Coordinates of C-alpha atoms in Angstrom, one line a residue:
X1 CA -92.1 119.4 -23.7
X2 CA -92.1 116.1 -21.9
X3 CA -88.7 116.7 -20.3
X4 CA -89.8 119.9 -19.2
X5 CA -92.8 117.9 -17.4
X6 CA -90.3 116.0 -16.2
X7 CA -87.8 118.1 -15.3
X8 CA -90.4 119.8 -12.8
X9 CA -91.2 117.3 -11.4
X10 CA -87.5 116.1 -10.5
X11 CA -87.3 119.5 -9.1
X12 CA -90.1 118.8 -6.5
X13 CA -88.5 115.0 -5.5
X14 CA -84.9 116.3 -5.2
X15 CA -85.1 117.2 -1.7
X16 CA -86.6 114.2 -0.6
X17 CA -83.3 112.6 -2.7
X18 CA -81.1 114.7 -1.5
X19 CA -82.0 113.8 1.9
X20 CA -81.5 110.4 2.3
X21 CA -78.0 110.6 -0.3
X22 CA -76.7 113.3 2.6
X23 CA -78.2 112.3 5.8
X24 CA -75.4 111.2 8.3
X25 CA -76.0 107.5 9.3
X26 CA -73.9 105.1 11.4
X27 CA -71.8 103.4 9.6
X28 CA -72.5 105.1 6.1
X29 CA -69.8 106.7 4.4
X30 CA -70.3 110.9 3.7
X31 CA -70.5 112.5 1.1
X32 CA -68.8 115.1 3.1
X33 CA -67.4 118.7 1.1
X34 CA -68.1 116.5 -2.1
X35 CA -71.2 117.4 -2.4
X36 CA -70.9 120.2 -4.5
X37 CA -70.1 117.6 -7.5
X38 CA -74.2 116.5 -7.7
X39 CA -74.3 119.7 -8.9
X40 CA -72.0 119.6 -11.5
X41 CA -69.1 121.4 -9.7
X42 CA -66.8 118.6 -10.5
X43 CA -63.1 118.9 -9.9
X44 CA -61.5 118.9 -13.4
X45 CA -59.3 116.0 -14.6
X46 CA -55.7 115.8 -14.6
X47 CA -55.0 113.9 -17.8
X48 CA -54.3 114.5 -21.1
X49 CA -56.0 111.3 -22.6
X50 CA -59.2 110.8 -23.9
X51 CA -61.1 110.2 -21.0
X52 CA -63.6 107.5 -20.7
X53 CA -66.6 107.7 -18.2
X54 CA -68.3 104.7 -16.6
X55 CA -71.5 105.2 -14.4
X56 CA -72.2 102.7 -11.8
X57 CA -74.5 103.5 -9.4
X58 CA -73.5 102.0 -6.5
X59 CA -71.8 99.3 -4.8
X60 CA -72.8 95.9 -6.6
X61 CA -72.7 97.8 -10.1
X62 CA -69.3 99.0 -9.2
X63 CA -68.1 95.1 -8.2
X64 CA -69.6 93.7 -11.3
X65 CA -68.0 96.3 -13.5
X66 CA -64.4 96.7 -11.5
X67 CA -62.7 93.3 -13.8
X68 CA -64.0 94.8 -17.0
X69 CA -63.0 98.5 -16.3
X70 CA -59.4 96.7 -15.4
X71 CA -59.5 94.8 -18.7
X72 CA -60.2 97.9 -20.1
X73 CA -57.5 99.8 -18.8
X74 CA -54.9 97.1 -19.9
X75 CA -56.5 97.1 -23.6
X76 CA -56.1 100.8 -23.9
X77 CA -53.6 102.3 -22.2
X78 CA -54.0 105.2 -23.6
X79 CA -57.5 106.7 -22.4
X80 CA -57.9 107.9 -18.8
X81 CA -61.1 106.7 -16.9
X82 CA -63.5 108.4 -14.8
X83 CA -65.6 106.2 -12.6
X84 CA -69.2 108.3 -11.4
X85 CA -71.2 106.9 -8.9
X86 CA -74.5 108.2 -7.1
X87 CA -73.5 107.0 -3.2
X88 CA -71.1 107.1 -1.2
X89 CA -70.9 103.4 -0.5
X90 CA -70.2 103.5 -4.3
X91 CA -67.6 105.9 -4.0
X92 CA -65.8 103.9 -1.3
X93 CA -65.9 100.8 -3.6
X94 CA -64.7 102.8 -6.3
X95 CA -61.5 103.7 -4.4
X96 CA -60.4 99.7 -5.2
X97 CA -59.7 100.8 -8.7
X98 CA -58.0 104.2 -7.9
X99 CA -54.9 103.0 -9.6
X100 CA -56.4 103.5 -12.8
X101 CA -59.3 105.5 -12.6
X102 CA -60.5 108.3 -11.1
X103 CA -64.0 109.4 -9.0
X104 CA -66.6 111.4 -9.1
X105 CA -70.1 111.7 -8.2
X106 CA -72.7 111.4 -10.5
X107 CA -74.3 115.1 -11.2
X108 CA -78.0 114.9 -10.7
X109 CA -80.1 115.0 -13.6
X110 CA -80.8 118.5 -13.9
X111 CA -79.2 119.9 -17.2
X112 CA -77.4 122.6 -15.9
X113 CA -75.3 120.0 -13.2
X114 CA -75.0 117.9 -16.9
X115 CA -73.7 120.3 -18.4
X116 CA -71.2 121.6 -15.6
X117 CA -69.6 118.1 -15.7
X118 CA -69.1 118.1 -19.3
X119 CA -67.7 120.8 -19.6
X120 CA -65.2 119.8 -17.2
X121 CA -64.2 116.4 -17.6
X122 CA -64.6 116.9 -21.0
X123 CA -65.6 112.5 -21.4
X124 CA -64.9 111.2 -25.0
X125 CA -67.7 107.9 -24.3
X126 CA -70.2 107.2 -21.4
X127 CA -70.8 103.7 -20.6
X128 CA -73.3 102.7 -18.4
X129 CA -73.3 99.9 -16.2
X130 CA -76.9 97.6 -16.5
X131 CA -79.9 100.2 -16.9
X132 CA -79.3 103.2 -15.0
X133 CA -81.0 105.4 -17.4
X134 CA -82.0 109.6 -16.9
X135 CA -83.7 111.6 -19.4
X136 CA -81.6 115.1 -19.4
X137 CA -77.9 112.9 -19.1
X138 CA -78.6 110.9 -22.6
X139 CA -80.2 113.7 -24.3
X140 CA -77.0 116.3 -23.4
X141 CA -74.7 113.5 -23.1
X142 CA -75.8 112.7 -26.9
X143 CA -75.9 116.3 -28.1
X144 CA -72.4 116.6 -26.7
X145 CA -71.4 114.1 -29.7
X146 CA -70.7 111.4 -27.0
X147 CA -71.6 108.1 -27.6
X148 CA -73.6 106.3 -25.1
X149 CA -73.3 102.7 -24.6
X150 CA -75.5 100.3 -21.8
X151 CA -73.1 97.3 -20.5
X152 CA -74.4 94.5 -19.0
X153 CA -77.7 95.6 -19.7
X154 CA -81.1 93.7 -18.3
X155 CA -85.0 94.5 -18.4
X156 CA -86.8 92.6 -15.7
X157 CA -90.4 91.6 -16.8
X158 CA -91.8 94.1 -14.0
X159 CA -89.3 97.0 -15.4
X160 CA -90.5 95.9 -19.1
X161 CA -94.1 96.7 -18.1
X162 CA -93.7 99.5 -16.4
X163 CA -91.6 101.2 -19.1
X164 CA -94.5 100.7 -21.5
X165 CA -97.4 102.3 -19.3
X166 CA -94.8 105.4 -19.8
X167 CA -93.3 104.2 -23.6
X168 CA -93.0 107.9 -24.1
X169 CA -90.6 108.9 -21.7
X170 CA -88.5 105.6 -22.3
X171 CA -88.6 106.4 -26.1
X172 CA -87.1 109.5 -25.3
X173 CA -84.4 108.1 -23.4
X174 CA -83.4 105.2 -25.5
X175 CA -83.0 107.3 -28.6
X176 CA -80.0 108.3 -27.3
X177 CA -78.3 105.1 -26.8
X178 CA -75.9 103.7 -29.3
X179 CA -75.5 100.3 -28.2
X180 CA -77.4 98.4 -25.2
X181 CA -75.4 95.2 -24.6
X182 CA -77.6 93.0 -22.6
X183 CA -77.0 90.2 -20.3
X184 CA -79.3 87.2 -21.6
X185 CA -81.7 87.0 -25.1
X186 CA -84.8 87.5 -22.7
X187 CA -83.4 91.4 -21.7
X188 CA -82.8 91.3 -25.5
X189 CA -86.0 90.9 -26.5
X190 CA -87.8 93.3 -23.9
X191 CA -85.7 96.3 -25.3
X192 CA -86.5 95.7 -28.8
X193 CA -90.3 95.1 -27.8
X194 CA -89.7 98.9 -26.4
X195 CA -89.2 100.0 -29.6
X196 CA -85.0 100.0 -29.4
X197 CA -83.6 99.3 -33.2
X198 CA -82.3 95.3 -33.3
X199 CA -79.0 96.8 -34.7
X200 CA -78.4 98.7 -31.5
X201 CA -79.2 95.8 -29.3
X202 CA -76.8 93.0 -28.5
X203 CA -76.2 89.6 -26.3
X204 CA -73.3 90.0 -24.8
X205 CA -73.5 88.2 -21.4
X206 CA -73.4 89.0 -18.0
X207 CA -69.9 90.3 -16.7
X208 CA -71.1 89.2 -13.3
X209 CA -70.2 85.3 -14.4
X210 CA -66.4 86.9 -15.2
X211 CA -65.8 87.1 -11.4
X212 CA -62.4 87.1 -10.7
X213 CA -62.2 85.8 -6.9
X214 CA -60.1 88.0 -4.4
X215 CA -57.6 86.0 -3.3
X216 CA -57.1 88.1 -0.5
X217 CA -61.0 88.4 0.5
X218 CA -61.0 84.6 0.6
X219 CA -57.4 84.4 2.5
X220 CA -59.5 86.8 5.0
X221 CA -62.8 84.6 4.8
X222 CA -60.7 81.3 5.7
X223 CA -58.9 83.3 8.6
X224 CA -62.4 84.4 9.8
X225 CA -63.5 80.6 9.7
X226 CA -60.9 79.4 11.7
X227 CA -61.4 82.0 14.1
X228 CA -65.0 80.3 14.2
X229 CA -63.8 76.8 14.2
X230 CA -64.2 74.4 11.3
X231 CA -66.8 72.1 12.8
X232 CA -69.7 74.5 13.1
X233 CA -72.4 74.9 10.9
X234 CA -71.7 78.6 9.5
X235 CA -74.7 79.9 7.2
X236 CA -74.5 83.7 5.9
X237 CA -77.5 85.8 5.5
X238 CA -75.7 88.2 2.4
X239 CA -77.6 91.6 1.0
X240 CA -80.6 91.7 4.0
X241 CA -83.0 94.6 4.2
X242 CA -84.1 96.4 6.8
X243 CA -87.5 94.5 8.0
X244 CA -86.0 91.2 7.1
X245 CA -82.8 91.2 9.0
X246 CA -85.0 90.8 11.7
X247 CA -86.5 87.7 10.1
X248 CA -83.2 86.2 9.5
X249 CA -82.0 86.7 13.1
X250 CA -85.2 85.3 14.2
X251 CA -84.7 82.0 11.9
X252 CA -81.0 81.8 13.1
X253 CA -83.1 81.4 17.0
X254 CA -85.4 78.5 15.7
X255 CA -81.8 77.0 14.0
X256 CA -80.3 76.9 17.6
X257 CA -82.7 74.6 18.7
X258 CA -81.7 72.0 16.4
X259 CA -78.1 73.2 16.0
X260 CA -77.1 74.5 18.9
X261 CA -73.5 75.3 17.6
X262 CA -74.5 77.0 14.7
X263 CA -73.5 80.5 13.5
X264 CA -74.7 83.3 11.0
X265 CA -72.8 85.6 9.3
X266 CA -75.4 88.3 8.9
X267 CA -74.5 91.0 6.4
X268 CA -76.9 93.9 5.6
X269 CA -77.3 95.2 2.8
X270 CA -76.9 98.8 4.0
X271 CA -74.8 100.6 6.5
X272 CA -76.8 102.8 8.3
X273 CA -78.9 99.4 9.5
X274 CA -75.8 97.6 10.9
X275 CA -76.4 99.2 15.0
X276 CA -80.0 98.7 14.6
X277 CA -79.7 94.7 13.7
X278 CA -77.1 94.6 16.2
X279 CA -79.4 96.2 18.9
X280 CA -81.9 93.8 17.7
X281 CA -79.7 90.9 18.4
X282 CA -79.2 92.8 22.0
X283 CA -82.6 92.8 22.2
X284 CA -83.0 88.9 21.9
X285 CA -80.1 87.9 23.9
X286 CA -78.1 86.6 21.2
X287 CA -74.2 86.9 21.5
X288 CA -73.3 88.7 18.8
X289 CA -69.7 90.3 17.1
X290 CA -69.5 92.8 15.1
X291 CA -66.5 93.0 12.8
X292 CA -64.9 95.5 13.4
X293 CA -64.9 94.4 17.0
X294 CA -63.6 90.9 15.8
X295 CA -61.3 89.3 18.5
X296 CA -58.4 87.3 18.4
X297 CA -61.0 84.3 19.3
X298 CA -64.6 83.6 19.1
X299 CA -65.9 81.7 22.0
X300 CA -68.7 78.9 21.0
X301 CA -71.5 81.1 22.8
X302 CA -70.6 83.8 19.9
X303 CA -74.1 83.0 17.7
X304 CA -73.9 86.0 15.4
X305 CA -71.3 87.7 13.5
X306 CA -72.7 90.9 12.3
X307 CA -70.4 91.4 8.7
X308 CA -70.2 95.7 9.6
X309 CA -67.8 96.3 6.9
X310 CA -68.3 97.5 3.5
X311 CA -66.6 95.7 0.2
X312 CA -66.0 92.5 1.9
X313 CA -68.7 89.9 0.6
X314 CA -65.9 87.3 -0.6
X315 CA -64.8 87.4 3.0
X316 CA -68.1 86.8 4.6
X317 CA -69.1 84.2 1.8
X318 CA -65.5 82.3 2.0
X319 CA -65.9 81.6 6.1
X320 CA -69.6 79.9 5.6
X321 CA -70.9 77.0 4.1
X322 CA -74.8 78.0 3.2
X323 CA -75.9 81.3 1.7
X324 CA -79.4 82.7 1.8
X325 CA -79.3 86.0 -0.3
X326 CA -81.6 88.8 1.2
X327 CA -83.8 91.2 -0.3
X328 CA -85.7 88.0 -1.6
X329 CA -88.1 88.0 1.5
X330 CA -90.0 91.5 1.3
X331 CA -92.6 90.8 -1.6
X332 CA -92.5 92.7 -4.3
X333 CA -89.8 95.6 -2.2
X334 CA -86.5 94.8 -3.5
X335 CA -86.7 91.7 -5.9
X336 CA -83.6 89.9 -4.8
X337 CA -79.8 90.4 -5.4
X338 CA -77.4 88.7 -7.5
X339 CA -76.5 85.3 -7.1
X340 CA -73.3 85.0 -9.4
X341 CA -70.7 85.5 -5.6
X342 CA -71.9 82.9 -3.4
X343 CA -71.7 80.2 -6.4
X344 CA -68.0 81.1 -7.3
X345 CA -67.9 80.8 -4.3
X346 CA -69.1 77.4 -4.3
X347 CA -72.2 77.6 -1.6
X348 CA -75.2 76.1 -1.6
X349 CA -77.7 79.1 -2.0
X350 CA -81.3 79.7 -0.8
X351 CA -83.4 82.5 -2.3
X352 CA -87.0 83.9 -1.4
X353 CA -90.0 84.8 -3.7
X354 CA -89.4 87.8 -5.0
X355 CA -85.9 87.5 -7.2
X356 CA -87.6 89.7 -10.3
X357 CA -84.7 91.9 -10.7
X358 CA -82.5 88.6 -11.4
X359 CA -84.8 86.3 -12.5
X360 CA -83.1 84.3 -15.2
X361 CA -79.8 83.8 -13.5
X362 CA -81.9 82.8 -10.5
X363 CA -84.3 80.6 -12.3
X364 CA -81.1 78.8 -14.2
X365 CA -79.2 78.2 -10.7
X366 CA -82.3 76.7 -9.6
X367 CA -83.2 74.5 -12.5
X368 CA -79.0 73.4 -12.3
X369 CA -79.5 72.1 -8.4
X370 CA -77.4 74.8 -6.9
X371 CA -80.6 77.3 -5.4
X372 CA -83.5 76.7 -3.7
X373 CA -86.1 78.8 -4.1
X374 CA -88.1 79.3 -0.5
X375 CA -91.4 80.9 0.0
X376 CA -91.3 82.2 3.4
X377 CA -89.2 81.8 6.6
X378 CA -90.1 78.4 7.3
X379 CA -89.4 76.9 4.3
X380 CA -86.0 78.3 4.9
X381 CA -85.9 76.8 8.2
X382 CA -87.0 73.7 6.5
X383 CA -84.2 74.4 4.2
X384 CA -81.4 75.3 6.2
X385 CA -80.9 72.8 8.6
X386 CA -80.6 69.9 5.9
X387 CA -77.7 71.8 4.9
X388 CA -76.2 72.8 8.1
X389 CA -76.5 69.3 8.8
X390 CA -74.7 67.6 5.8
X391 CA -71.3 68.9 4.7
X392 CA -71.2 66.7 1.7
X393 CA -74.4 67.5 0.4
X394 CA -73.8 71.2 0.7
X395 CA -70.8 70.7 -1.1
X396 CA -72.6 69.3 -4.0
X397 CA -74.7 72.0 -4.2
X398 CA -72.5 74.5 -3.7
X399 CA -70.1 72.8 -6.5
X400 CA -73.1 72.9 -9.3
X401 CA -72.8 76.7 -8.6
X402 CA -69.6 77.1 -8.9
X403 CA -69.6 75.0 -12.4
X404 CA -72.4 76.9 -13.8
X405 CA -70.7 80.4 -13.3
X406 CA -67.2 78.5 -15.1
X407 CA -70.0 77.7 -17.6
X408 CA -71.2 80.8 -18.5
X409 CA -67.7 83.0 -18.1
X410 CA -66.7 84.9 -21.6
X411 CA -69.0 87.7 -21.1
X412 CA -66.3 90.1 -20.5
X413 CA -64.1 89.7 -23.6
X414 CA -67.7 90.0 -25.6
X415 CA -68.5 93.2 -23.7
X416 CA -65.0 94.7 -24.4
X417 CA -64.9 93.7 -28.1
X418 CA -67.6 96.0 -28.2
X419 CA -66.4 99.1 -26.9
X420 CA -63.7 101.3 -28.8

């Protein structure tokens, strides 16, 4: 009865869903004459393996998961994989790994689109990248025989609580799962406290910290630098949000002041934002590039590089020497992104209040010396411009990162042993 409930109810959201997932935006990818596959009219597979289907949502679930689902392809050669994700800025990532797996959209969680993709792609296993977790897909995922497995797994203290104000519904989706292999003891502990059996519930790690550099990415970010020049102060704004873009920009104005050579890399977090931070910039006078309209040379009244492109973090990260990762200045909105990419990278970070969704590996980067938690934009002024202003000290920050994620690398091989 309860999935009936809230099965109805998904009925009544879906347009509002389905509206924002379709909805033509500049610089968003379509989902175009795909969009049939939400529905469960997926295009069938053209293998004769047992096929293999990993979900990951979007874009950063698709980049934490892409050296596992590689490894995973080398250890068994022969199964065929099928990569679903829910957008299209998934999707595009996706197409890194089409040399060994193919895509589809994720069918909406109405049981007839579940069971139209089933019955076509015919998938042997589902695993799931961290917790992306629907009601109808486990319970007709599981009473196809296929077993369900959660990689990578984590349970904020926020998601914990809200999950229990609703144990029911959770309790019917984690039934369903086989194994949940979670990223640190604290996730561990919040899905037993749900009421998931200790058996099925594993430390595994977090993949992220198994971050296999681009070399290419970071060929491209060193390029991009010396198209900048190597003596300005270069700090990149990764992941921002609509409504603190404009904070960022505004920070990078009160930076100029101090260091008048300085640049930012600003990267939002979402396509469809990238004309209106650019007109923003307009708006405030500030001489801004977009990348995709990257010359040949930058001239030193350039102040702004707005990072338009999609996929190309390790590019943007390699060419600076300070990151500030958005989504960390909206209060309780976003709760932060992950950190793991700029320390690899070896950058100093900077991170606002609200990092709930990645709590530990924030609070752990922090207690090592390699973040700094700030509390609002002029703290991060406050922050920045030490930074900016000492190479050598951002280097040692930046290189405490970077040995924490060598630190805490294995999760991959852990994750993999546990998967047939």
């Amino acid at each position: 009865m309860l999935r009936v409930i809230y099965t109805f109810l998904l009925i009544l959201v879906s347009p509002i869903f389905l509206y924002g997932l379709f909805k033509k935006k500049p610089g968003k990818p379509s989902v175009g004459h795909r969009w049939k596959e939400h529905f469960g009219q997926t295009p069938a597979i053209a293998s004769t393996k047992p096929i293999v289907w990993f979900h990951a949502v979007s874009v950063g679930e698709v980049i934490a998961a892409s050296p596992l689902i590689r490894r995973y392809a080398q250890r068994f050669p022969n199964k065929s994989i099928v990569i679903t994700t829910t957008t299209p800025t998934g999707a595009k990532q996706a197409e890194q790994l089409s040399d060994i797996a193919t895509h589809r959209y994720m069918p909406l969680d109405f049981p007839f689109a579940i069971r139209g993709f089933i019955k076509t792609v015919k998938p042997r296993e589902l695993i799931i990248v961290e917790t992306e977790l629907w009601p109808n897909t486990l319970e007709l995922v599981s009473r196809a025989g296929i077993p369900i497995t959660v990689i990578n797994a984590r349970l904020s203290e926020r998601s914990f609580l809200r999950y229990r104000k609703v144990q029911p519904l959770f309790t019917m989706m984690t039934k369903n799962l086989d194994k949940v292999l979670c990223q640190f003891q604290d996730d561990a502990e919040r899905f037993i406290r749900l009421g998931i059996s200790e058996e099925r519930v594993q430390v595994t790690g977090s993949v992220k910290f198994d971050i296999t550099l681009d070399s290419k990415k970071v060929a491209e970010g060193q390029q991009l630098r010396h198209l900048i020049g190597s003596d300005r102060p270069v700090w990149i704004a990764a992941s921002t949000h609509d409504g603190e873009s404009e904070q960022i920009i505004e920070v990078h104005q009160l930076i100029k002041k101090t260091l008048p050579e300085a640049l930012l890399i600003l990267v939002p977090r979402h396509p469809e934002t990238f004309d209106k931070c650019y007109k923003y910039t307009q708006k405030l006078n500030l001489d801004t590039i977009k990348r995709t309209d990257l010359p040949t040379f930058i001239p030193d009244n350039v102040s702004i590089i707005l990072g338009d492109t999609v996929g190309d973090m390790f590019t943007y990260l390699a060419a600076s020497d300070v990151c500030f990762m958005g989504g960390s200045l909206l209060g309780s909105k976003v709760g932060g992104h992950n950190l793991i990419e700029p320390a690899a990278i070896g950058l100093p970070i900077l991170v606002g209040p609200s990092y709930f969704n990645f709590n530990e590996i924030t609070e752990k980067l922090s207690h090592a010396g390699a973040c700094q938690i700030v509390q609002d934009t002029s703290s991060l002024l406050d922050a920045l411009i030490p930074l900016l202003n000492s190479p050598e000290e951002s280097r040692k920050h930046g290189n405490i990162g970077r040995s924490f994620v060598e630190t805490n690398r294995g999760a991959l091989e852990k994750t993999l042993g546990n998967l047939d």
